[in-house]
XYZ file of C-alpha atoms in Angstrom:
634
model
C 27.016 -13.993 -15.955
C 26.127 -16.476 -18.641
C 22.581 -17.653 -19.143
C 21.611 -21.173 -18.106
C 19.056 -23.591 -19.512
C 17.016 -26.086 -17.516
C 19.387 -28.859 -18.624
C 22.483 -27.314 -17.072
C 21.274 -25.814 -13.813
C 22.817 -28.593 -11.758
C 26.140 -28.474 -13.617
C 27.095 -24.840 -12.856
C 30.743 -24.223 -12.061
C 32.201 -21.054 -10.703
C 35.037 -19.837 -12.881
C 38.191 -19.405 -10.847
C 39.422 -15.852 -10.346
C 41.703 -15.575 -7.392
C 40.821 -18.110 -4.719
C 40.499 -21.852 -4.295
C 36.801 -21.308 -3.607
C 36.271 -20.908 -7.348
C 38.302 -23.868 -8.455
C 35.883 -26.407 -7.026
C 32.894 -27.482 -9.083
C 29.679 -25.911 -7.910
C 27.512 -28.454 -6.045
C 23.886 -29.137 -6.817
C 22.075 -25.818 -6.443
C 19.055 -27.318 -4.764
C 21.072 -28.890 -1.977
C 21.169 -25.402 -0.468
C 17.367 -25.220 -0.295
C 15.537 -26.822 2.659
C 14.173 -30.278 1.869
C 10.567 -29.416 1.209
C 8.515 -29.197 -1.914
C 7.462 -25.722 -2.915
C 3.996 -24.792 -1.781
C 1.998 -21.630 -2.199
C 2.287 -19.162 0.633
C -0.431 -17.494 2.591
C -0.475 -14.935 -0.222
C -2.145 -17.420 -2.483
C -5.697 -16.565 -3.409
C -5.810 -18.871 -6.415
C -6.978 -22.380 -5.498
C -4.800 -25.229 -6.700
C -7.070 -27.216 -8.979
C -4.770 -30.234 -8.664
C -6.366 -30.915 -5.352
C -9.672 -31.469 -7.091
C -10.426 -34.753 -8.782
C -10.500 -34.108 -12.503
C -10.204 -37.706 -13.612
C -13.937 -38.239 -13.910
C -14.457 -40.064 -17.237
C -17.726 -38.180 -17.728
C -15.678 -35.027 -18.364
C -14.905 -36.430 -21.821
C -18.564 -35.975 -22.760
C -18.390 -32.243 -22.008
C -17.668 -29.656 -24.722
C -13.989 -28.865 -25.116
C -14.413 -25.388 -23.622
C -15.949 -26.871 -20.461
C -13.628 -29.818 -19.903
C -11.393 -29.149 -16.840
C -8.777 -31.542 -18.232
C -8.410 -29.284 -21.247
C -8.015 -25.924 -19.478
C -4.276 -25.469 -20.178
C -4.587 -26.516 -23.844
C -7.547 -24.188 -24.371
C -5.733 -21.171 -22.930
C -2.545 -21.858 -24.886
C -4.522 -22.324 -28.099
C -6.394 -19.056 -27.606
C -3.229 -17.195 -26.716
C -1.690 -18.199 -30.040
C -4.841 -16.815 -31.725
C -3.893 -13.385 -30.354
C -6.082 -13.588 -27.267
C -9.340 -13.101 -29.186
C -11.280 -15.756 -27.277
C -9.790 -15.455 -23.764
C -12.670 -13.314 -22.425
C -15.167 -15.906 -23.689
C -13.397 -18.639 -21.704
C -13.365 -16.614 -18.510
C -16.535 -17.943 -16.849
C -15.939 -21.567 -17.932
C -12.290 -21.671 -16.904
C -12.240 -19.724 -13.659
C -13.334 -22.587 -11.329
C -10.608 -24.853 -12.778
C -7.756 -22.335 -13.040
C -5.397 -22.843 -10.109
C -1.803 -21.845 -9.470
C -0.591 -25.113 -11.008
C -2.470 -24.445 -14.259
C -1.128 -20.866 -14.383
C 2.415 -22.187 -14.035
C 1.824 -24.774 -16.799
C 0.495 -22.118 -19.198
C 3.480 -19.868 -18.488
C 5.955 -22.715 -19.027
C 4.248 -23.785 -22.275
C 4.723 -20.204 -23.560
C 8.193 -19.493 -22.233
C 9.573 -19.317 -25.758
C 7.234 -16.350 -26.396
C 7.585 -13.975 -23.486
C 4.974 -11.574 -24.894
C 2.278 -14.290 -24.843
C 3.327 -15.378 -21.357
C 3.105 -11.797 -20.083
C -0.276 -11.271 -21.793
C -1.651 -14.319 -20.013
C -0.145 -13.288 -16.664
C -1.696 -9.815 -16.900
C -5.022 -11.346 -17.936
C -5.023 -13.481 -14.784
C -4.248 -10.448 -12.600
C -6.435 -7.867 -14.283
C -9.368 -9.562 -16.022
C -9.794 -12.484 -13.620
C -8.870 -10.352 -10.573
C -6.784 -13.207 -9.200
C -3.544 -12.861 -7.283
C -0.827 -15.096 -8.706
C 1.334 -16.956 -6.228
C 5.003 -16.289 -5.570
C 5.787 -19.338 -7.698
C 3.786 -17.909 -10.635
C 5.559 -14.563 -10.302
C 8.988 -16.210 -10.264
C 8.255 -18.162 -13.462
C 7.204 -15.058 -15.415
C 10.232 -13.161 -14.052
C 12.509 -15.969 -15.278
C 10.824 -15.967 -18.699
C 11.165 -12.201 -19.119
C 14.765 -12.207 -17.884
C 15.691 -15.046 -20.275
C 14.134 -12.977 -23.077
C 16.244 -10.005 -21.943
C 13.174 -7.925 -21.101
C 14.856 -6.744 -17.940
C 12.711 -3.687 -17.321
C 9.468 -5.691 -17.358
C 11.027 -8.396 -15.214
C 12.257 -5.812 -12.716
C 8.799 -4.251 -12.424
C 7.218 -7.621 -11.639
C 9.983 -8.473 -9.190
C 9.386 -5.199 -7.321
C 5.653 -5.917 -7.377
C 6.268 -9.368 -5.912
C 8.528 -8.018 -3.157
C 5.905 -5.474 -2.121
C 3.194 -8.157 -2.168
C 5.228 -10.530 -0.009
C 6.242 -7.739 2.385
C 2.669 -6.541 2.881
C 1.022 -9.942 3.258
C 3.397 -12.641 4.450
C 7.079 -11.781 4.628
C 7.887 -14.818 6.801
C 6.427 -17.653 4.754
C 7.374 -16.450 1.270
C 11.032 -16.627 0.319
C 11.466 -14.971 -3.081
C 15.089 -16.102 -3.441
C 14.185 -19.724 -2.735
C 11.232 -19.585 -5.131
C 13.411 -18.175 -7.922
C 15.898 -21.014 -7.428
C 13.216 -23.714 -7.363
C 11.495 -22.369 -10.469
C 14.789 -22.808 -12.316
C 14.088 -26.580 -12.371
C 11.237 -26.054 -14.789
C 12.211 -23.194 -17.092
C 15.097 -21.438 -18.768
C 16.712 -18.894 -16.513
C 19.465 -16.327 -16.377
C 21.606 -15.798 -13.237
C 21.204 -12.042 -13.716
C 17.827 -12.487 -12.022
C 19.607 -12.634 -8.656
C 21.338 -9.334 -9.443
C 17.909 -7.917 -10.152
C 16.564 -9.278 -6.857
C 19.318 -7.491 -4.908
C 18.573 -4.237 -6.744
C 14.816 -4.669 -6.256
C 15.264 -5.038 -2.505
C 17.422 -1.905 -2.381
C 14.868 -0.034 -4.471
C 12.162 -1.085 -1.991
C 14.405 0.161 0.842
C 14.634 -3.405 2.177
C 18.396 -3.181 2.501
C 18.800 -6.014 5.003
C 16.935 -8.391 2.663
C 19.165 -7.217 -0.191
C 22.262 -7.971 1.878
C 20.878 -11.410 2.788
C 20.231 -12.148 -0.901
C 23.827 -11.136 -1.687
C 25.153 -13.615 0.883
C 22.820 -16.409 -0.225
C 23.767 -15.872 -3.862
C 27.402 -16.438 -2.915
C 26.494 -19.530 -0.899
C 24.847 -21.196 -3.895
C 27.656 -20.172 -6.206
C 26.375 -17.158 -8.107
C 28.769 -14.239 -8.481
C 26.830 -10.937 -8.331
C 27.768 -8.257 -10.832
C 29.696 -5.150 -9.853
C 26.565 -3.065 -10.538
C 24.538 -5.135 -8.056
C 27.309 -4.830 -5.437
C 27.485 -1.076 -5.896
C 23.708 -0.796 -5.663
C 23.769 -2.738 -2.387
C 26.654 -0.631 -1.060
C 24.729 2.525 -1.890
C 21.744 1.284 0.131
C 23.955 0.311 3.069
C 25.687 3.717 2.996
C 22.287 5.453 3.124
C 21.468 3.537 6.307
C 24.980 4.104 7.719
C 25.544 0.336 7.977
C 29.323 0.705 8.077
C 30.166 -2.892 9.065
C 27.892 -4.310 6.366
C 29.614 -2.101 3.745
C 33.002 -3.542 4.594
C 31.599 -7.086 4.589
C 30.362 -6.575 1.023
C 33.689 -5.049 -0.025
C 35.671 -7.923 1.502
C 33.441 -10.507 -0.209
C 33.931 -8.693 -3.523
C 37.698 -9.055 -3.143
C 37.443 -12.687 -2.077
C 35.416 -13.802 -5.091
C 37.213 -11.603 -7.615
C 34.762 -8.769 -8.261
C 36.948 -5.790 -9.119
C 35.664 -2.488 -7.671
C 35.459 0.649 -9.783
C 35.659 4.338 -8.969
C 32.025 4.405 -7.870
C 32.726 1.629 -5.335
C 35.751 3.411 -3.919
C 33.930 6.733 -3.655
C 31.116 5.173 -1.659
C 33.610 3.560 0.703
C 35.490 6.852 1.065
C 32.148 8.362 2.060
C 31.718 5.596 4.657
C 35.160 6.302 6.094
C 34.462 10.035 6.237
C 31.268 9.372 8.178
C 33.291 7.167 10.515
C 35.638 10.160 11.004
C 38.792 8.049 10.966
C 41.357 10.108 9.014
C 44.072 7.450 9.190
C 41.785 4.859 7.636
C 40.862 7.329 4.892
C 44.515 7.874 3.988
C 45.231 4.123 4.040
C 42.268 3.427 1.801
C 43.281 6.170 -0.620
C 46.730 4.599 -0.916
C 45.163 1.178 -1.510
C 42.848 2.690 -4.103
C 45.793 4.186 -6.006
C 47.780 0.928 -5.717
C 44.933 -0.848 -7.501
C 45.176 1.654 -10.342
C 42.309 3.978 -9.517
C 43.080 7.684 -9.386
C 40.810 9.755 -7.132
C 38.243 11.654 -9.208
C 36.292 14.828 -8.466
C 33.719 12.879 -6.405
C 36.505 11.429 -4.211
C 38.049 14.842 -3.598
C 34.645 16.448 -2.961
C 33.783 13.816 -0.360
C 37.072 14.417 1.447
C 36.918 18.229 1.168
C 33.352 18.281 2.510
C 34.342 16.003 5.394
C 37.358 18.167 6.300
C 35.258 21.358 6.150
C 32.596 19.872 8.425
C 35.300 19.066 10.982
C 36.848 22.532 10.734
C 40.044 21.269 9.075
C 40.186 24.017 6.455
C 43.939 23.731 5.929
C 43.602 20.082 4.876
C 40.595 20.913 2.711
C 42.464 23.633 0.774
C 45.502 21.370 0.457
C 43.298 18.840 -1.371
C 41.848 21.690 -3.464
C 45.400 22.540 -4.682
C 46.241 18.845 -5.210
C 43.210 18.563 -7.518
C 44.707 21.094 -9.943
C 48.119 19.428 -9.832
C 46.559 16.081 -10.738
C 44.398 17.522 -13.486
C 41.111 17.109 -11.619
C 39.148 20.343 -11.919
C 37.089 21.391 -8.876
C 33.376 21.674 -9.589
C 30.504 23.609 -8.038
C 30.265 21.188 -5.096
C 33.998 21.608 -4.330
C 33.729 25.401 -4.142
C 30.463 25.359 -2.173
C 31.939 22.979 0.427
C 35.005 25.238 0.840
C 32.854 28.376 1.078
C 30.709 26.695 3.725
C 33.826 25.782 5.712
C 35.097 29.365 5.561
C 31.711 30.804 6.607
C 31.573 28.475 9.616
C 34.930 29.885 10.706
C 33.604 33.445 10.305
C 35.685 34.092 7.179
C 32.807 35.254 4.991
C 34.896 37.769 3.002
C 37.324 35.015 2.031
C 34.389 32.813 1.085
C 33.045 35.605 -1.138
C 36.453 35.953 -2.819
C 36.444 32.194 -3.486
C 32.935 32.607 -4.946
C 34.245 35.250 -7.404
C 37.187 32.967 -8.306
C 34.723 30.166 -9.056
C 32.607 32.400 -11.326
C 35.760 33.689 -13.047
C 36.705 30.086 -13.877
C 33.393 29.566 -15.648
C 31.424 27.719 -12.961
C 27.947 29.178 -12.567
C 26.687 29.444 -8.967
C 23.469 27.762 -7.890
C 20.999 28.364 -5.064
C 23.115 26.401 -2.579
C 26.294 28.411 -3.210
C 24.418 31.713 -2.900
C 22.668 30.487 0.253
C 26.029 29.626 1.803
C 27.232 33.218 1.470
C 23.886 34.788 2.371
C 23.677 32.702 5.544
C 27.291 33.593 6.402
C 26.679 37.343 6.081
C 23.446 37.163 8.106
C 25.239 35.360 10.951
C 27.686 38.269 11.072
C 24.797 40.746 11.141
C 25.539 42.031 7.625
C 21.996 41.798 6.296
C 22.467 44.463 3.617
C 25.232 42.384 1.982
C 22.900 39.396 2.089
C 20.139 41.386 0.419
C 22.557 42.554 -2.306
C 23.485 38.923 -2.976
C 19.794 38.067 -3.171
C 19.229 40.708 -5.857
C 22.356 39.515 -7.707
C 21.035 35.971 -7.490
C 17.682 36.912 -9.028
C 19.424 38.996 -11.711
C 21.520 35.969 -12.714
C 18.407 33.856 -13.126
C 18.986 31.753 -9.992
C 15.685 31.381 -8.132
C 15.914 31.797 -4.343
C 14.336 29.067 -2.230
C 12.460 29.370 1.067
C 15.720 29.077 3.023
C 17.228 32.096 1.222
C 14.257 34.315 1.982
C 13.815 33.150 5.557
C 17.480 33.724 6.474
C 17.375 37.341 5.251
C 13.944 38.068 6.743
C 15.076 36.696 10.113
C 18.303 38.709 9.773
C 16.308 41.933 9.518
C 14.096 40.760 12.382
C 17.062 40.195 14.709
C 18.248 43.727 14.029
C 14.790 45.104 14.858
C 14.222 46.168 11.240
C 10.916 44.445 10.716
C 9.725 47.082 8.238
C 12.722 46.256 5.995
C 11.802 42.585 6.211
C 8.200 43.344 5.173
C 9.375 45.505 2.275
C 11.731 42.737 1.143
C 8.872 40.220 1.089
C 6.766 42.643 -0.988
C 9.642 43.066 -3.461
C 10.162 39.319 -3.761
C 6.453 38.863 -4.454
C 6.709 41.400 -7.291
C 9.666 39.435 -8.699
C 7.474 36.330 -8.665
C 9.536 34.605 -5.957
C 7.307 32.211 -3.979
C 7.176 33.003 -0.243
C 6.771 29.993 2.050
C 4.255 29.900 4.896
C 6.951 29.726 7.552
C 8.172 33.199 6.483
C 4.648 34.598 6.820
C 4.345 32.850 10.207
C 7.581 34.465 11.355
C 6.506 37.978 10.316
C 3.067 37.782 11.956
C 4.488 36.364 15.195
C 7.308 38.906 15.261
C 4.851 41.804 14.930
C 2.795 40.322 17.775
C 5.885 40.001 19.969
C 6.600 43.703 19.341
C 3.057 44.502 20.613
C 1.839 45.574 17.183
C -1.244 43.358 16.875
C -3.076 45.567 14.365
C -0.065 45.605 12.038
C 0.041 41.809 12.359
C -3.698 41.559 11.620
C -3.335 43.833 8.595
C -0.473 41.681 7.272
C -2.547 38.576 7.874
C -5.427 39.946 5.805
C -3.064 40.938 2.973
C -1.162 37.641 2.717
C -4.405 35.657 2.893
C -4.899 36.791 -0.716
C -1.916 34.596 -1.640
C -3.565 31.511 -0.170
C -1.894 31.727 3.232
C -3.935 30.142 6.022
C -2.435 30.558 9.510
C -2.577 27.698 11.987
C -3.911 27.948 15.534
C -0.451 28.790 16.940
C -0.219 31.939 14.803
C -3.783 32.926 15.716
C -2.937 32.423 19.398
C 0.050 34.764 19.112
C -2.244 37.419 17.649
C -4.931 36.886 20.319
C -2.342 37.045 23.124
C -0.934 40.271 21.664
C -4.423 41.836 21.472
C -5.173 40.756 25.038
C -1.852 42.099 26.283
C -2.726 45.478 24.766
C -6.246 45.251 26.289
C -8.060 45.039 22.941
C -10.616 42.576 24.292
C -13.351 43.123 21.702
C -10.898 42.556 18.850
C -9.531 39.418 20.520
C -13.029 37.955 20.964
C -13.886 38.830 17.350
C -10.750 37.013 16.189
C -11.805 33.962 18.191
C -15.111 33.967 16.293
C -13.183 34.290 13.006
C -11.111 31.235 13.945
C -14.286 29.227 14.509
C -15.712 30.409 11.171
C -12.529 29.152 9.464
C -13.159 25.690 10.967
C -10.105 25.992 13.205
C -10.654 24.790 16.755
C -9.402 27.127 19.508
C -7.241 25.348 22.056
C -6.292 25.824 25.705
C -3.832 28.632 24.881
C -6.585 30.563 23.057
C -9.047 30.384 25.938
C -6.393 30.989 28.601
C -5.463 34.310 26.953
C -9.089 35.416 26.526
C -10.223 34.401 30.032
C -7.228 36.094 31.628
C -7.922 39.267 29.668
C -11.631 39.626 30.573
C -10.962 38.794 34.236
C -8.420 41.624 34.496
C -11.051 44.184 33.406
C -13.673 42.933 35.897
C -15.654 40.832 33.406
C -15.128 37.551 35.234
C -18.644 36.287 34.540
C -17.824 36.532 30.828
C -14.601 34.620 31.504
C -16.589 31.848 33.176
C -18.854 31.650 30.104
C -15.751 31.267 27.927
C -14.559 28.484 30.245
C -17.896 26.673 29.862
C -17.675 27.048 26.066
C -14.141 25.642 26.165
C -15.170 22.591 28.232
C -18.120 21.884 25.908
C -15.735 21.871 22.941
C -13.697 19.117 24.593
C -10.853 21.241 26.001
C -10.466 20.678 29.777
C -9.686 23.606 32.053
C -6.308 23.883 33.755
C -4.838 25.428 36.897
C -4.016 28.761 35.192
C -7.633 29.298 34.128
C -8.808 28.393 37.625
C -6.533 31.076 39.122
C -7.638 33.730 36.635
C -11.325 33.176 37.403
C -10.944 32.940 41.201
C -8.728 36.039 41.314
C -11.233 37.831 39.082
C -14.181 37.082 41.388
C -12.099 37.968 44.465
C -11.185 41.284 42.872
C -14.899 41.910 42.248
C -15.619 40.804 45.849
C -17.971 38.054 44.670
C -16.884 35.640 47.407
C -19.761 33.209 47.050
C -19.168 32.752 43.329
C -15.443 32.326 43.864
C -16.044 29.608 46.494
C -18.585 27.844 44.267
C -16.202 27.889 41.298
C -13.323 26.613 43.454
C -15.445 23.615 44.421
C -16.433 23.103 40.783
C -12.793 22.893 39.654
C -12.010 20.420 42.437
C -14.963 18.179 41.620
C -14.959 18.309 37.800
C -11.233 18.576 36.992
C -9.548 17.434 40.249
C -7.784 20.801 40.389
C -6.989 21.633 44.027
C -5.134 24.882 43.558
C -3.912 26.161 46.914
C -3.004 29.554 45.420
C -6.611 30.117 44.336
C -7.843 28.955 47.749
C -5.444 31.367 49.491
C -6.688 34.231 47.313
C -10.160 33.642 48.703
C -8.873 33.343 52.297
C -6.904 36.579 51.886
C -10.014 38.569 50.891
C -11.931 37.373 53.960
C -8.866 38.018 56.122
C -8.598 41.619 54.897
C -12.279 42.104 55.701
C -11.685 40.648 59.191
C -14.676 38.379 58.619
C -13.463 35.662 61.008
C -16.727 33.734 61.240
C -17.053 33.413 57.452
C -13.347 32.604 57.219
C -13.631 29.693 59.660
C -16.749 28.369 57.956
C -14.967 28.573 54.574
C -12.042 26.579 55.949
C -14.341 23.816 57.176
C -16.164 23.605 53.838
C -12.957 23.639 51.753
C -11.353 20.896 53.885
C -14.386 18.692 53.240
C -13.949 19.292 49.485
C -10.283 18.272 49.724
C -8.314 21.511 50.123
C -5.501 21.480 52.689
C -4.217 24.760 54.129
C -0.530 25.612 53.874
C 1.694 28.035 55.800
C 0.429 30.999 53.763
C -3.183 30.066 54.535
C -2.351 30.053 58.257
C -0.689 33.470 57.993
C -3.804 34.921 56.337
C -6.060 33.383 59.012
C -3.843 34.711 61.821
C -3.821 38.117 60.148
C -7.620 38.021 59.923
C -7.943 37.111 63.634
C -5.503 39.883 64.634
C -7.346 42.397 62.496
C -10.721 41.368 63.945
C -9.333 41.629 67.516
C -7.857 45.043 66.784
C -11.147 46.271 65.375
C -13.000 44.993 68.444
C -10.557 46.787 70.806
C -10.830 50.005 68.864
C -14.603 49.754 68.957
C -14.554 49.139 72.731
C -12.271 52.114 73.342
C -14.583 54.345 71.333
C -17.589 53.195 73.359
C -15.747 53.830 76.662
C -14.913 57.351 75.641
């Protein structure tokens, strides 16, 4: 795109390429902008001094540095003196420096972009003022005209973020850039930069809208800008938008390159339409573009993901025939496809062929094989590959280590997994927290809580801090093995580490102490839990009631049952039936009936099991009475 001065902005013509659209002279640019004068948006924090009356004749009696009418001249004069006096003017000028004055200073210095940028930064930094969108657009135009594209791009990105955060509706950056072109020299490349800035800010829809608006006003975006936009649309899987951009490129005569075609091939592969892929490849070759390694890799990877290995290897052979050498990505994609089909040995042979042809493997290619062997239960082969990997100077990542560690774990060889981790630590391979989590939890699940605790103490030296879920696994394992004292001590350790125990923690501890007839201690733990902001649940209610029933503390069980109903609205029929069952077994019918009356007033409703227990209690009491009577008669 050629650069345009302020004298020719309304005489732009689009050079004809292929369609009649380009043969017509380009109409007045500003006819495409709504009929309204530009005004500062809600972003504006700089007052417009034009609104103030500065025509007072008495101002002429003021010193030059204090005359509001002279503010622009004073700044421009001081700028040309290398900014030596700008700080001295700060207090005198600030009340009279509005967005209009900032624009005038920028326009007066547009022939010297360095001075214009110095002034703009002074306004932002030293005066702590926020320039308006209009001010930003002028300095962007000045920098772009001076071919300082990097600086212009930075300010454009800054403007986009400012507008997005404060007032995305009222500020139209595209419109402001067009309107500012009336007053200063400008270069159409600025609209390319705007598209790229939107994509960079992940505002892809705004970038697409700018692309369409640029075409509407007659600007032809560059191929680089189109590719940048396509890349953003591909990332968001906006398939329809991608084809709209491609069709517009063809309509206005923007010739795609290999990068364009490869992105569109990627779109088609995501769309999983093989026929369209083949048609597009033919069209690509008709236009003179031969598929490159990226094209083939995209297709091979797509075929492998869909399990079409035969087609993938056919393309692999075609690459050699056409003089396109497969790269690391090509081989890794094929190995991954083979491993998914359970053909790990073939994948390993392909790996050796790749190395033989001078392509060094990376972490991903090793991981592909390691994962394949582990899925087949061949953990030893995976470990051998890991050692080979380290020996070749390829550093394993957390995925590599976790796959092998979990492989040993699935085979019940947890000791081998622990030894492997120790070896990797000696090699200086970083071990991720999720691997430590897995090992501790696995030991707990195998009812080896002390081995898990010992591991926890050892790996804490490497900065590992377990979360509450890992601690809960250890507490549950200790409780399951009836190591109550150790479980309670661990709970205290959790609190000392500023980690808050949760419902799972207390549920395990309360259940454990209730089973060994220490229900009163369980109730104390429940009270501690409630005070910490963790409400009790039905499971804890059952543990405590069953504990008191087991200890034959009927009064305490009844009192606690009422407490749960009143404080937590927990009406657990199972807990209620546990209490009824104890009284039924004791044939204490009078107490049983009184309990029923009291519980119904609280809100408990008997069920069929409750009735069975009551009937059983009545039968047992009657039987006891008969037996007693028979004894007395004898």
